Coordinates of C-alpha atoms and ligand atoms in Angstrom, one line a residue:
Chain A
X1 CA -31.4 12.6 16.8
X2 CA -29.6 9.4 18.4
X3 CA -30.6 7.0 20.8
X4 CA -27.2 6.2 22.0
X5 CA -26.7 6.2 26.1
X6 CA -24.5 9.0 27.5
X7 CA -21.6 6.5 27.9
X8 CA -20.2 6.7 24.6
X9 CA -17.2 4.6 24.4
X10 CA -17.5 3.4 20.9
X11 CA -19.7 4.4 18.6
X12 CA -21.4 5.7 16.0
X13 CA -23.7 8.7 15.7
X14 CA -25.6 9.5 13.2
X15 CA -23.1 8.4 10.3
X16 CA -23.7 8.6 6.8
X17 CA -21.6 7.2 4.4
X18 CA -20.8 7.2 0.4
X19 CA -18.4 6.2 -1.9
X20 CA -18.8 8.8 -4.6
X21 CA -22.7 9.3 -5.7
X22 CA -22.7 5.4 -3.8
X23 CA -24.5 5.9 -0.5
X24 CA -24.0 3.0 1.3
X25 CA -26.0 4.1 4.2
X26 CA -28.1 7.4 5.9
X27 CA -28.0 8.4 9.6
X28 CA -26.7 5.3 11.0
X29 CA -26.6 5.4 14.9
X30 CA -25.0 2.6 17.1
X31 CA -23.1 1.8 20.2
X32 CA -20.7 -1.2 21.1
X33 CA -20.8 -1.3 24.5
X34 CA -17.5 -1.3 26.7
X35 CA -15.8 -4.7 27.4
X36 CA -18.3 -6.5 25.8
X37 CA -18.1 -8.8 22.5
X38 CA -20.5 -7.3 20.0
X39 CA -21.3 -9.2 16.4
X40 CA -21.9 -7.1 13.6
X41 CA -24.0 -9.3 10.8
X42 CA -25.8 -8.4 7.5
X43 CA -25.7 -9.2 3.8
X44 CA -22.6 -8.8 1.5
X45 CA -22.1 -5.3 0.3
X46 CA -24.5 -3.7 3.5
X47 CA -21.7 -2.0 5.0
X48 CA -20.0 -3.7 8.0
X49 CA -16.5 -3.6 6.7
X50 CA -17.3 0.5 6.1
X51 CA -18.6 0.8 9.6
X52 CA -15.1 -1.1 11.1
X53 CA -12.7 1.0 8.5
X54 CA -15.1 4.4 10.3
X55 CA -13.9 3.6 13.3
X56 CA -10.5 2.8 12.6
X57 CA -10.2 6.4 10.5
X58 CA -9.8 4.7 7.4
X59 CA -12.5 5.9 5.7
X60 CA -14.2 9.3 6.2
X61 CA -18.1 9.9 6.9
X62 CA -19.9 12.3 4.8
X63 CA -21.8 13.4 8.3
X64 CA -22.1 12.3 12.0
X65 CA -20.1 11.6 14.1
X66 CA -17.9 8.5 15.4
X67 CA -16.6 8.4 18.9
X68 CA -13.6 6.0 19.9
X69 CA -13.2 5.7 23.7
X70 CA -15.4 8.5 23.9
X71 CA -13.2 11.2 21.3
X72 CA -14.8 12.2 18.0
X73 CA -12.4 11.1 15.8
X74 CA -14.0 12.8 12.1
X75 CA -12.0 15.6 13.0
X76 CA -9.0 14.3 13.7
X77 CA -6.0 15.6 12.3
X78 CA -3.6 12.2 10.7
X79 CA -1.3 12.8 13.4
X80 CA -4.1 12.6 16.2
X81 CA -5.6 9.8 14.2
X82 CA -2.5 8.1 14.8
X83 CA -2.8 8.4 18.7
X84 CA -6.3 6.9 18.3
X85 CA -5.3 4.1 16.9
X86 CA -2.8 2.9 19.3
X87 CA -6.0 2.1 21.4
X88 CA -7.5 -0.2 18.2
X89 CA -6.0 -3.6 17.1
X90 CA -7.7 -4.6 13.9
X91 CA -8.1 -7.6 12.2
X92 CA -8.5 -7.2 8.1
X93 CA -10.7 -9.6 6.0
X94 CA -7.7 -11.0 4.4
X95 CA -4.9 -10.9 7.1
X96 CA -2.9 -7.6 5.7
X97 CA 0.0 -9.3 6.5
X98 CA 3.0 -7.3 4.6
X99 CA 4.3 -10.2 2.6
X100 CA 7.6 -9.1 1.8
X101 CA 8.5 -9.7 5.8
X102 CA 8.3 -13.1 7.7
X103 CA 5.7 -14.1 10.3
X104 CA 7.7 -12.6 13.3
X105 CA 9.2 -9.3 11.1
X106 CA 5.5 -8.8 10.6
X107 CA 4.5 -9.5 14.9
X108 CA 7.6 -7.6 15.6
X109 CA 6.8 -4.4 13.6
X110 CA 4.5 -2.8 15.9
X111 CA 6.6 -3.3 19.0
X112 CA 9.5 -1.8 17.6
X113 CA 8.0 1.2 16.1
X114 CA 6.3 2.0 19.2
X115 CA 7.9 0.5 22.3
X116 CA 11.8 0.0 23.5
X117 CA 11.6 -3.5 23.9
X118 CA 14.6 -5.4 23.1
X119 CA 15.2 -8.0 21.2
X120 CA 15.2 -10.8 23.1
X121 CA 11.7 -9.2 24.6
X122 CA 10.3 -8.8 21.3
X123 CA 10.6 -12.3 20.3
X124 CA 9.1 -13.7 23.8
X125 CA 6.4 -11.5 23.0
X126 CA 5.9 -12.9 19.6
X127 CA 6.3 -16.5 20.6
X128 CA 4.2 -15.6 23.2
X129 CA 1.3 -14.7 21.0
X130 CA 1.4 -17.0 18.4
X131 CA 1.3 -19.9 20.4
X132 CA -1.7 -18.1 22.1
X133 CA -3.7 -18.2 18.6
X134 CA -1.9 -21.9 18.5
X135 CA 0.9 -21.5 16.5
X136 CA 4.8 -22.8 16.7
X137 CA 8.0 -22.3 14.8
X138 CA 6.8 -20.5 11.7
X139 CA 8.7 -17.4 12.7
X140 CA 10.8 -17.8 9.6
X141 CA 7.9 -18.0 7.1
X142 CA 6.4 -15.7 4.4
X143 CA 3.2 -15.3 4.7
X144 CA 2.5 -16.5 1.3
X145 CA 3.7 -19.9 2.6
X146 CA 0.9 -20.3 5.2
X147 CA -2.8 -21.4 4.6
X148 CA -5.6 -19.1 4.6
X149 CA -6.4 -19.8 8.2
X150 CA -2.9 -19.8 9.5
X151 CA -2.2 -16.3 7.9
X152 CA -5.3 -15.1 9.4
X153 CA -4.2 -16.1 13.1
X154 CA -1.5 -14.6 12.7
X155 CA -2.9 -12.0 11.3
X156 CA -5.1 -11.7 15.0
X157 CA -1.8 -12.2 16.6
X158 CA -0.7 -8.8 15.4
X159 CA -3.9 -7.5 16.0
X160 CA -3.5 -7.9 20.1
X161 CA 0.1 -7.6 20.0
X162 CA -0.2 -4.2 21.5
X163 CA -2.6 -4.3 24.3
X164 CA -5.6 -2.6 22.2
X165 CA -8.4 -1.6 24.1
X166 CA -10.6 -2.5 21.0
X167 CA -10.2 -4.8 18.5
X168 CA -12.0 -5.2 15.5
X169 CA -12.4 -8.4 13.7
X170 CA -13.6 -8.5 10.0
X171 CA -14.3 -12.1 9.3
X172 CA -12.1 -14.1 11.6
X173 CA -13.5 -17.3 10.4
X174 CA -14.3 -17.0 7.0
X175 CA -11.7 -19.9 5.8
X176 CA -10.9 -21.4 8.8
X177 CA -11.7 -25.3 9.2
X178 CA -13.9 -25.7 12.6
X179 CA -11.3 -26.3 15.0
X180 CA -9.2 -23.6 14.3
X181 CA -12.8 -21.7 14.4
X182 CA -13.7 -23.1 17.4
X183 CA -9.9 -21.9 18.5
X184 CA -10.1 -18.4 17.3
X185 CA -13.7 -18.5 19.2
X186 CA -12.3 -19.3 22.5
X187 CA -9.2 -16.9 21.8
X188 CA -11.3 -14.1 21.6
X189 CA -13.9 -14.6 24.2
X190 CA -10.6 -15.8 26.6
X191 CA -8.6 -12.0 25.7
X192 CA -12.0 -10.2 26.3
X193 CA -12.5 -11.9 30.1
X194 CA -9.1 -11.4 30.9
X195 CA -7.5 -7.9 29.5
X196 CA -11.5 -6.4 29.3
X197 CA -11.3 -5.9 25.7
X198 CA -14.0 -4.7 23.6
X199 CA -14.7 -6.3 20.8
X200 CA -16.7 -6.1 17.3
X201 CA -17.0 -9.2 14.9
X202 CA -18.2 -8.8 11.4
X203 CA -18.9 -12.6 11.4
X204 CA -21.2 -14.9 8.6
X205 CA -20.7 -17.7 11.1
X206 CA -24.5 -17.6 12.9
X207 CA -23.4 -20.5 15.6
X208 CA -19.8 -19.2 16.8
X209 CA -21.8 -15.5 16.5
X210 CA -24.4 -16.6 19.0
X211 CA -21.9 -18.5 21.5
X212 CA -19.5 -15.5 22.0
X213 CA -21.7 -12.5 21.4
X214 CA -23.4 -10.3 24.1
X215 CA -24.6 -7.7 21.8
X216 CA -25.5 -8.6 18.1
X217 CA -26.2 -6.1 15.6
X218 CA -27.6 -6.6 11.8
X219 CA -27.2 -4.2 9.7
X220 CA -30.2 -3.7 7.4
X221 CA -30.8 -1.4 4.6
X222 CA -33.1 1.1 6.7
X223 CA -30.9 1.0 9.8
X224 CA -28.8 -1.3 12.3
X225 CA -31.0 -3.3 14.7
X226 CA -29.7 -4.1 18.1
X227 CA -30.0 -6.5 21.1
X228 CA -29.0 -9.5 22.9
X229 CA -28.3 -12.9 20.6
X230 CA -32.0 -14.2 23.0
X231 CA -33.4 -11.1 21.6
X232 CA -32.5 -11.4 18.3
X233 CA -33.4 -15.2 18.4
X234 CA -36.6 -13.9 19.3
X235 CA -37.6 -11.2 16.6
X236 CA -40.5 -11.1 14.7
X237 CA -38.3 -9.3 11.5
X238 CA -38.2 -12.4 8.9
X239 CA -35.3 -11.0 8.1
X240 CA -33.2 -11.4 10.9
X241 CA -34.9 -14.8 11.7
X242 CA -34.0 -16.0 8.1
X243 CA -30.6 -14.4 8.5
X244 CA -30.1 -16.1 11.6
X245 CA -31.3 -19.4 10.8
X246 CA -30.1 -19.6 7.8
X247 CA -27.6 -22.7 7.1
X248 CA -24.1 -21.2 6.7
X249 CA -23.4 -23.1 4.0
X250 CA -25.7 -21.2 2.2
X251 CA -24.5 -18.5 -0.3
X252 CA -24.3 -15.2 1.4
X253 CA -27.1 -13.6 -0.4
X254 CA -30.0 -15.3 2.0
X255 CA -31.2 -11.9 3.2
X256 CA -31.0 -10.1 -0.2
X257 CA -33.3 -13.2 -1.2
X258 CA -35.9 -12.3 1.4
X259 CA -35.6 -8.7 0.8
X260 CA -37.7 -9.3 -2.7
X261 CA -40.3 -11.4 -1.0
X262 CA -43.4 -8.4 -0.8
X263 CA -44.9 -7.7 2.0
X264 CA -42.1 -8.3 4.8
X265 CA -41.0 -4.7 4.5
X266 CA -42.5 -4.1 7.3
Chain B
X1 CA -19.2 20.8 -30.4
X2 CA -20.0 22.2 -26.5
X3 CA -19.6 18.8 -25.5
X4 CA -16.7 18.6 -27.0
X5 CA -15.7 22.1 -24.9
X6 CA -17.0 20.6 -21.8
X7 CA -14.8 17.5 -22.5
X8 CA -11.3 19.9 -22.7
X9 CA -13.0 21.8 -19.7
X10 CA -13.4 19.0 -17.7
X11 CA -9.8 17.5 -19.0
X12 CA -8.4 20.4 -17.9
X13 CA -9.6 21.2 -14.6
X14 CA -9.2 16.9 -14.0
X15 CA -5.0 17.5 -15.2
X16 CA -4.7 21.1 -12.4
X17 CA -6.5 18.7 -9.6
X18 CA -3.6 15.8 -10.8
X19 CA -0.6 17.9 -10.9
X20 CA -1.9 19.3 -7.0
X21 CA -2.1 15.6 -5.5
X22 CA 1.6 15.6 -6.8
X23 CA 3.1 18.0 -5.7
X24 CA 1.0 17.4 -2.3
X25 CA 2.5 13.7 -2.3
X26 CA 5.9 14.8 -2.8
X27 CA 5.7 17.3 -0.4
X28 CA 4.7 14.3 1.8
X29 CA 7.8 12.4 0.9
X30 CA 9.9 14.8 1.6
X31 CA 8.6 15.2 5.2
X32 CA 8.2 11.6 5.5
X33 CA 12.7 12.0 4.8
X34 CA 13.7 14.3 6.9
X35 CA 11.3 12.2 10.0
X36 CA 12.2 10.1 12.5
X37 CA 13.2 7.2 12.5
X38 CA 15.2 7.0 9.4
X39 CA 14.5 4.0 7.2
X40 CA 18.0 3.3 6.0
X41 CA 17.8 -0.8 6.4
X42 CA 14.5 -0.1 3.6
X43 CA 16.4 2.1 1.9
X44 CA 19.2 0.1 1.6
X45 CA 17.1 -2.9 0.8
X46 CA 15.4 -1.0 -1.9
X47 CA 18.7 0.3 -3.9
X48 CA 19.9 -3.4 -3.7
X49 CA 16.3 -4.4 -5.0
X50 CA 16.4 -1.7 -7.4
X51 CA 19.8 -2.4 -8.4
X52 CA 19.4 -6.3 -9.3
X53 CA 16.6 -5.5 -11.1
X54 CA 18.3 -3.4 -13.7
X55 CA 22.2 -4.5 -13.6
X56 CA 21.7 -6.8 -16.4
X57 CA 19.4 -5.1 -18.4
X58 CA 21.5 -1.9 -18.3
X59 CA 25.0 -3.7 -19.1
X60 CA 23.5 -5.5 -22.2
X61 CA 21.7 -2.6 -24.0
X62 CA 24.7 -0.1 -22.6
X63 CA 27.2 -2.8 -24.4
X64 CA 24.5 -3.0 -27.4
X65 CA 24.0 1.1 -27.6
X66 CA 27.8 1.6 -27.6
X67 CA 28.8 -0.8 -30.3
X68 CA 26.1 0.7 -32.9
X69 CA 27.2 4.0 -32.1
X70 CA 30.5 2.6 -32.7
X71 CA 29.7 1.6 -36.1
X72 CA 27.2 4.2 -37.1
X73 CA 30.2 6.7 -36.0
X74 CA 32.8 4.6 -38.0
X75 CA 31.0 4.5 -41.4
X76 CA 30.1 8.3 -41.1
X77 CA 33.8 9.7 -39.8
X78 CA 35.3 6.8 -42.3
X79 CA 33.7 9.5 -45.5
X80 CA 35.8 11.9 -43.6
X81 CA 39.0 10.5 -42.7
X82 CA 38.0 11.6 -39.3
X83 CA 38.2 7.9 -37.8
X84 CA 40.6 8.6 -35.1
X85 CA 37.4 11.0 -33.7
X86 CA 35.1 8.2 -32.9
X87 CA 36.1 8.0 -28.6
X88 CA 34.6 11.5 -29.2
X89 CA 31.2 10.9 -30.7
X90 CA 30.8 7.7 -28.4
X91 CA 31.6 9.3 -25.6
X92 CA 30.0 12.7 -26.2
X93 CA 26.7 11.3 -27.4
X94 CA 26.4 8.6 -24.3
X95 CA 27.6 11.5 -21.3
X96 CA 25.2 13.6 -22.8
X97 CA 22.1 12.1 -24.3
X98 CA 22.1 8.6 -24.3
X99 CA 23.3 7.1 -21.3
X100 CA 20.8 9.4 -18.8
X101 CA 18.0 9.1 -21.3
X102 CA 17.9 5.4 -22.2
X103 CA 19.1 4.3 -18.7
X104 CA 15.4 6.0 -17.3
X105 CA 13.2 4.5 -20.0
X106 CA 15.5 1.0 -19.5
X107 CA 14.5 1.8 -15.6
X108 CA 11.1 2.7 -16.3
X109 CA 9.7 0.0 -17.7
X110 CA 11.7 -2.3 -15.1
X111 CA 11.8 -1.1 -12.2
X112 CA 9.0 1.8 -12.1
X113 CA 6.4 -0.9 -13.3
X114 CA 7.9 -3.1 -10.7
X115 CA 7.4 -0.1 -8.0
X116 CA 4.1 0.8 -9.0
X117 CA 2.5 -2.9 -9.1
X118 CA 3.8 -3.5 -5.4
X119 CA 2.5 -0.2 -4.0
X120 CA -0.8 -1.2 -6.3
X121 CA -0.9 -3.9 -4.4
X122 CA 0.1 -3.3 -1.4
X123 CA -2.7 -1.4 -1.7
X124 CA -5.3 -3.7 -3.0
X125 CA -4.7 -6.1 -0.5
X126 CA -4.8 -4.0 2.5
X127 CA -1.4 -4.0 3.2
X128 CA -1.3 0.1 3.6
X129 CA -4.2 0.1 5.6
X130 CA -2.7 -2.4 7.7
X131 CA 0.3 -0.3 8.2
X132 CA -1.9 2.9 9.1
X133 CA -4.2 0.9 11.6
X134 CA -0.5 0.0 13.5
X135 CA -0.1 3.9 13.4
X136 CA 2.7 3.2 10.2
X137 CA 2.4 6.3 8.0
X138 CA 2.9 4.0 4.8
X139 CA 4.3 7.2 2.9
X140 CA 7.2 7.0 5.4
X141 CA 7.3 3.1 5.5
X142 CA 7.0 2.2 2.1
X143 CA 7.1 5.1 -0.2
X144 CA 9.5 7.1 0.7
X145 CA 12.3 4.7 0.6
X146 CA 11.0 3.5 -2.6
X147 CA 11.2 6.8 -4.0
X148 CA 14.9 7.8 -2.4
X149 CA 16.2 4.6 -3.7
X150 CA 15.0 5.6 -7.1
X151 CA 16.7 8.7 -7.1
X152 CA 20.1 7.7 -5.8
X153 CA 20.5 4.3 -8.4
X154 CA 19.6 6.5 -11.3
X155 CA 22.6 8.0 -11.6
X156 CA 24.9 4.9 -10.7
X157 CA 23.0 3.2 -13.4
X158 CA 23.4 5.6 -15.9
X159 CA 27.5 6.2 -15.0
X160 CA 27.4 2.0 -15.6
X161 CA 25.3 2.4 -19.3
X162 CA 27.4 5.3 -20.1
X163 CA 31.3 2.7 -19.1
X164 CA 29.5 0.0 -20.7
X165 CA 28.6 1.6 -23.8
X166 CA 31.9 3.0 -24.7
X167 CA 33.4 -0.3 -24.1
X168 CA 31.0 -1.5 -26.9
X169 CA 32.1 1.5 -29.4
X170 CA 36.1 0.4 -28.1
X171 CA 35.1 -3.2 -28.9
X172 CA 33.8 -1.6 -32.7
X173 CA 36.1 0.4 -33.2
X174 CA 39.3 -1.8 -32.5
X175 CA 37.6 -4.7 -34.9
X176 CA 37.2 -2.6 -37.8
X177 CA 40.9 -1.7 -36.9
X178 CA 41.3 1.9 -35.4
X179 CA 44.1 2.9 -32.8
X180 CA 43.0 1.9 -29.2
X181 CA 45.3 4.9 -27.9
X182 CA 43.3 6.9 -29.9
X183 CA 39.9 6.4 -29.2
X184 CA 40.8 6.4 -25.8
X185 CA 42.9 9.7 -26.3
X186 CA 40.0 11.5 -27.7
X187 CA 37.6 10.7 -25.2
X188 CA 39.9 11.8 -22.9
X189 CA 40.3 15.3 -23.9
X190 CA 37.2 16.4 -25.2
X191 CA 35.2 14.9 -22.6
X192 CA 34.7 18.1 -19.4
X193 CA 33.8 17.1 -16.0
X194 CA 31.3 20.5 -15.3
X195 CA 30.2 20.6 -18.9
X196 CA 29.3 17.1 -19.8
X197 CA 29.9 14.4 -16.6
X198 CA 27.8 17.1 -14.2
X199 CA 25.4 17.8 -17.0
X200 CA 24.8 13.9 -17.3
X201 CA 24.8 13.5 -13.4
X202 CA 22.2 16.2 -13.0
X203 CA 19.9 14.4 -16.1
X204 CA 19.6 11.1 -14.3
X205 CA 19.0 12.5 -11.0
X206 CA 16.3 14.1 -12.5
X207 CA 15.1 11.1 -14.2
X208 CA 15.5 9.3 -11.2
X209 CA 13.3 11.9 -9.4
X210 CA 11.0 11.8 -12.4
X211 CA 10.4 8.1 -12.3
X212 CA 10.6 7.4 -8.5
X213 CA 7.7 10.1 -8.0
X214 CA 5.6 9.0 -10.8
X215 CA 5.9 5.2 -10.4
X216 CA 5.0 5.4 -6.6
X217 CA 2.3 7.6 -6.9
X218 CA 0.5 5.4 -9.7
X219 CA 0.8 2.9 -7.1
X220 CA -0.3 4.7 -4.3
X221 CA -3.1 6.1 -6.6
X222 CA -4.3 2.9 -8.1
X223 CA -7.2 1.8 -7.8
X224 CA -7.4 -1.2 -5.3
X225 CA -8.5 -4.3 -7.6
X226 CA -6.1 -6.1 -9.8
X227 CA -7.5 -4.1 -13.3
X228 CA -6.8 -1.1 -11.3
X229 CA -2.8 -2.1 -10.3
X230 CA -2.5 -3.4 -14.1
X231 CA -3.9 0.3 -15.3
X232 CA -1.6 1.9 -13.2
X233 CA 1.6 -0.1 -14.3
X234 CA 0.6 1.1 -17.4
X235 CA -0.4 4.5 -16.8
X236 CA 3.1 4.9 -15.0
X237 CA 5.2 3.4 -18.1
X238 CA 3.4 5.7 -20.6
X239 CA 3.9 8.7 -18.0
X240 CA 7.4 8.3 -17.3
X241 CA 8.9 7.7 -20.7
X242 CA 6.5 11.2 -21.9
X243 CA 8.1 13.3 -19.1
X244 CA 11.7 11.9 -19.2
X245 CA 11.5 12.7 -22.9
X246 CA 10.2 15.6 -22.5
X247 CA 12.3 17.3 -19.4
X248 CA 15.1 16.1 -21.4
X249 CA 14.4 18.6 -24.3
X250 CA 14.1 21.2 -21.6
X251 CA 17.5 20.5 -19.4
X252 CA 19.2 20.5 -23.2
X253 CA 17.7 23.4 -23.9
X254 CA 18.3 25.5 -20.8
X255 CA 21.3 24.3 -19.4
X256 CA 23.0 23.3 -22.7
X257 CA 24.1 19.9 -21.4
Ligands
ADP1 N1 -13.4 1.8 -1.4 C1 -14.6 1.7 -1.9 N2 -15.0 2.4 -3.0 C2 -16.2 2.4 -3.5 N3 -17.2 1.6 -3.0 C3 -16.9 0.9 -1.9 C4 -15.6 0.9 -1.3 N4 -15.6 0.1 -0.2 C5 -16.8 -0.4 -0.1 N5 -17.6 0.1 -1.1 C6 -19.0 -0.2 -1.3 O1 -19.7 -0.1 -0.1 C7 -20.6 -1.1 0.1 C8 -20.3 -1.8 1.5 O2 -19.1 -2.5 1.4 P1 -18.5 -3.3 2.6 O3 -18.5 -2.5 3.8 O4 -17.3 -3.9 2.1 O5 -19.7 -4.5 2.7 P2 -19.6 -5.8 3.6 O6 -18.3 -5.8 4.4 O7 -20.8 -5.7 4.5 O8 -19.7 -6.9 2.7 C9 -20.5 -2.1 -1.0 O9 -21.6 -1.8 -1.9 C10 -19.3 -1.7 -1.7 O10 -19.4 -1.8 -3.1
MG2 MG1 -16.7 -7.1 4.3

């Protein structure tokens, strides 16, 4: 049973997931909607970095189904998998970044395994997309040598470096001061309007969340609920209204917290 | 006492499923060599890393190993008059034995730990996952070459612990005041390339496999948080030294080298 629309160009049907006996959740259907920016929220440990390593093939589903520009990719042999994901740029929690190469061995990696670009190409390209997330001459750089939000632009920069058709972003914020927020903000809503990029956020960060997104999903334990950021602005669920007026300077545990309230389990 | 069964039982059937994800992940490697492209500049940067690692290290306790042999051998062939014989027993007992055996555990606990807490935390820190979400297989990115490199420096180090410890038995044996000609004559003639310099090359390449498989699939294995890399450095030291000692008694035995 799924409520998903005939369109399917990324999502998920039906998933459940564990981790061992650990079931982290049961029959979880939901749809990110072509082109769009979508923001994933919900409280630590409910899932949303598991739903982003589902689609990128990372992690296997115990059942369901999970469709990437419309192919079921839970069957997918690694060599198919590998096809898949030239169509996904992601974006880990902490960067990824292989730290034994510099900034631009790191950016140049993916165009060299998979395109014929020369050299002098691949490092227009690079410059080219680091000074798009608003960065200049750390080319020579390990990554261990940049801050937290620097390694995490760059970290984006690889993301988009190949033209992906989706991108997923775990956190892009989380450690960034509020310009580079504000910068990483317009970044993605600017390569969504131009190249028609679809994109899913796991974001904490309720007021960049509600400027960018046009679809915003919480995950909660007994499902995902869905709708525009007016809509969820608007729902009656304390839950989502306390997630989504809580102060972000909060600690992350504001909808646990409500959780053990009785009687909102409605 | 059937919990105790169930215990071996479940041991058992735990050790069958390890020894399977082996030999599945170095049937990966293997494919992961013989693919397109070739990693040589990895390769190449991994021997060198592998290398500088362990030169010193295996040129001390070569130097070290050679010079107690050297005296060990001297006060024992002294009893006998035999002293002209010790280029013999130093040379014999480091082609054969020493120099492949102590070179792996020397390389073990240097350079496999090393190997295993990168992978571990390459791992941990999303690295791999990185690599597989750029469509990287990181068995032929990361492992592989790791693994190769392993196998080819074994060897070279071990042919450098085996000329550094007879320098060290030379060194001995020329202070307490035996013929250089002679130490050097003996080693030269009871020393045989098939019998004893291919038996040793075979040992460390062994070893070398030995170690590279073990200490990259620890790594590969580990569990992604910093206990689990720390267990797994572990787990990889322990391993390796078991199985070198071990395949050792078996390559003596069977081969007679
Ligand atoms: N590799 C893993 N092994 C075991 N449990 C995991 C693993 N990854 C995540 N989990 C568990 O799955 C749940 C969801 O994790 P995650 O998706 O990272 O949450 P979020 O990103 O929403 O904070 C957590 O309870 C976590 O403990
Ligand atoms: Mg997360």
């Amino acid at each position: 049973m799924s409520e998903t629309a005939p369109a399917q160009h990324l999502c998920l049907d039906s998933v459940t997931m564990a981790f061992g006996r650990r079931t982290v959740f049961e029959r979880l259907s939901c749809c990110f909607p072509k082109g769009e920016i979508s923001v994933l929220l919900g409280g630590s440990g409910s899932g949303k970095s598991t739903i982003l390593r589902l689609i990128g093939g990372l992690v296997h589903p115990i059942d369901g189904r999970i469709l990437v520009d419309g192919e079921d990719i839970t069957k997918l042999a690694n060599r198919d998998l590998a096809k898949v994901r030239h169509k996904i740029g992601m974006l880990f929690q902490g960067g990824a970044l292989l730290d034994s190469l510099t900034v631009f061995e790191n950016l140049a990696l993916p165009l060299r395994e998979h395109t014929d670009l020369d050299d002098g190409a691949i490092h227009r390209e690079v410059d080219d997309r680091l000074a798009s997330v608003g960065l200049h001459d750390i080319d020579d750089l390990l990554p261990n040598q940049l801050s937290g939000g620097m390694r995490k632009r760059v970290a984006l920069a690889r993301a988009i470096i190949r033209k992906p058709l989706i991108l997923l972003c775990d956190e892009p914020f989380s450690g960034l001061d509020p310009i580079s927020t504000r910068q990483v903000e317009d970044l993605l809503v600017d390569i969504n309007r131009r190249r028609g990029i679809t994109i899913v956020v796991v974001s904490h960060h309720v007021a960049s969340t509600m400027r960018m997104a046009e679809q915003v999903s919480i995950v909660l334990p007994e499902g995902i609920r869905t709708g525009t950021p007016e809509e969820m602005e608007r729902h009656e669920d304390p839950r989502i209204q306390a997630f989504l007026t809580a102060d972000q300077d909060r600690p992350a545990g504001s909808l646990e917290e409500v959780e053990v309230l009785p009687g909102l389990g409605s | 006492m059937t919990d105790a069964i169930a215990l071996i039982g479940s041991r058992a059937v735990q050790f069958v499923h390890e020894v399977g994800a082996v030999a599945t992940f170095s049937g990966h490697i293997l494919a992961c060599l013989l693919r397109r492209p070739a990693r040589i500049r990895r390769y190449l940067d991994e021997v060198f890393g592998l290398g500088v690692l362990s030169l010193i290290i295996i040129c001390i306790s070569g130097i070290a190993v050679g010079a107690v042999l050297g005296l060990q051998g001297y006060n024992t062939l002294e009893r006998f008059g035999a002293t002209d014989s010790l280029g013999t027993v130093v040379g014999l007992s480091l082609i054969r034995e020493l120099g492949p055996v102590l070179t792996a555990l020397l390389t073990t606990g240097r350079a496999g730990s090393a190997t295993t807490a990168e992978i571990g935390t390459m791992s941990a820190t999303e690295q791999l996952d990185g690599l597989r979400m750029m469509s990287i297989d990181p068995v032929h990115y990361v492992v592989a070459p790791k693994a190769l490199a392993m196998v080819t420096v074994m060897p070279l180090l071990s042919a450098l612990f085996i000329v550094c410890g007879i320098a060290g038995g030379y060194l001995v044996g020329v202070y307490w005041g035996i013929d250089p000609g002679s130490y050097l004559t003996g080693l030269e003639t009871s020393v045989d390339f098939r019998e004893d310099v291919l038996g040793s090359f075979i040992k460390a390449v062994v070893f070398g496999i030995l170690v590279g498989l073990i200490s990259t699939y620890r790594g590969f294995t580990a569990t992604p948080t910093s206990e689990g890399v720390s267990i797994a450095t572990t787990t990889t030291v322990v391993e390796a030294s078991v199985c070198i000692l071990v395949f050792d008694y078996f390559i003596t035995a069977l081969w007679g080298v």
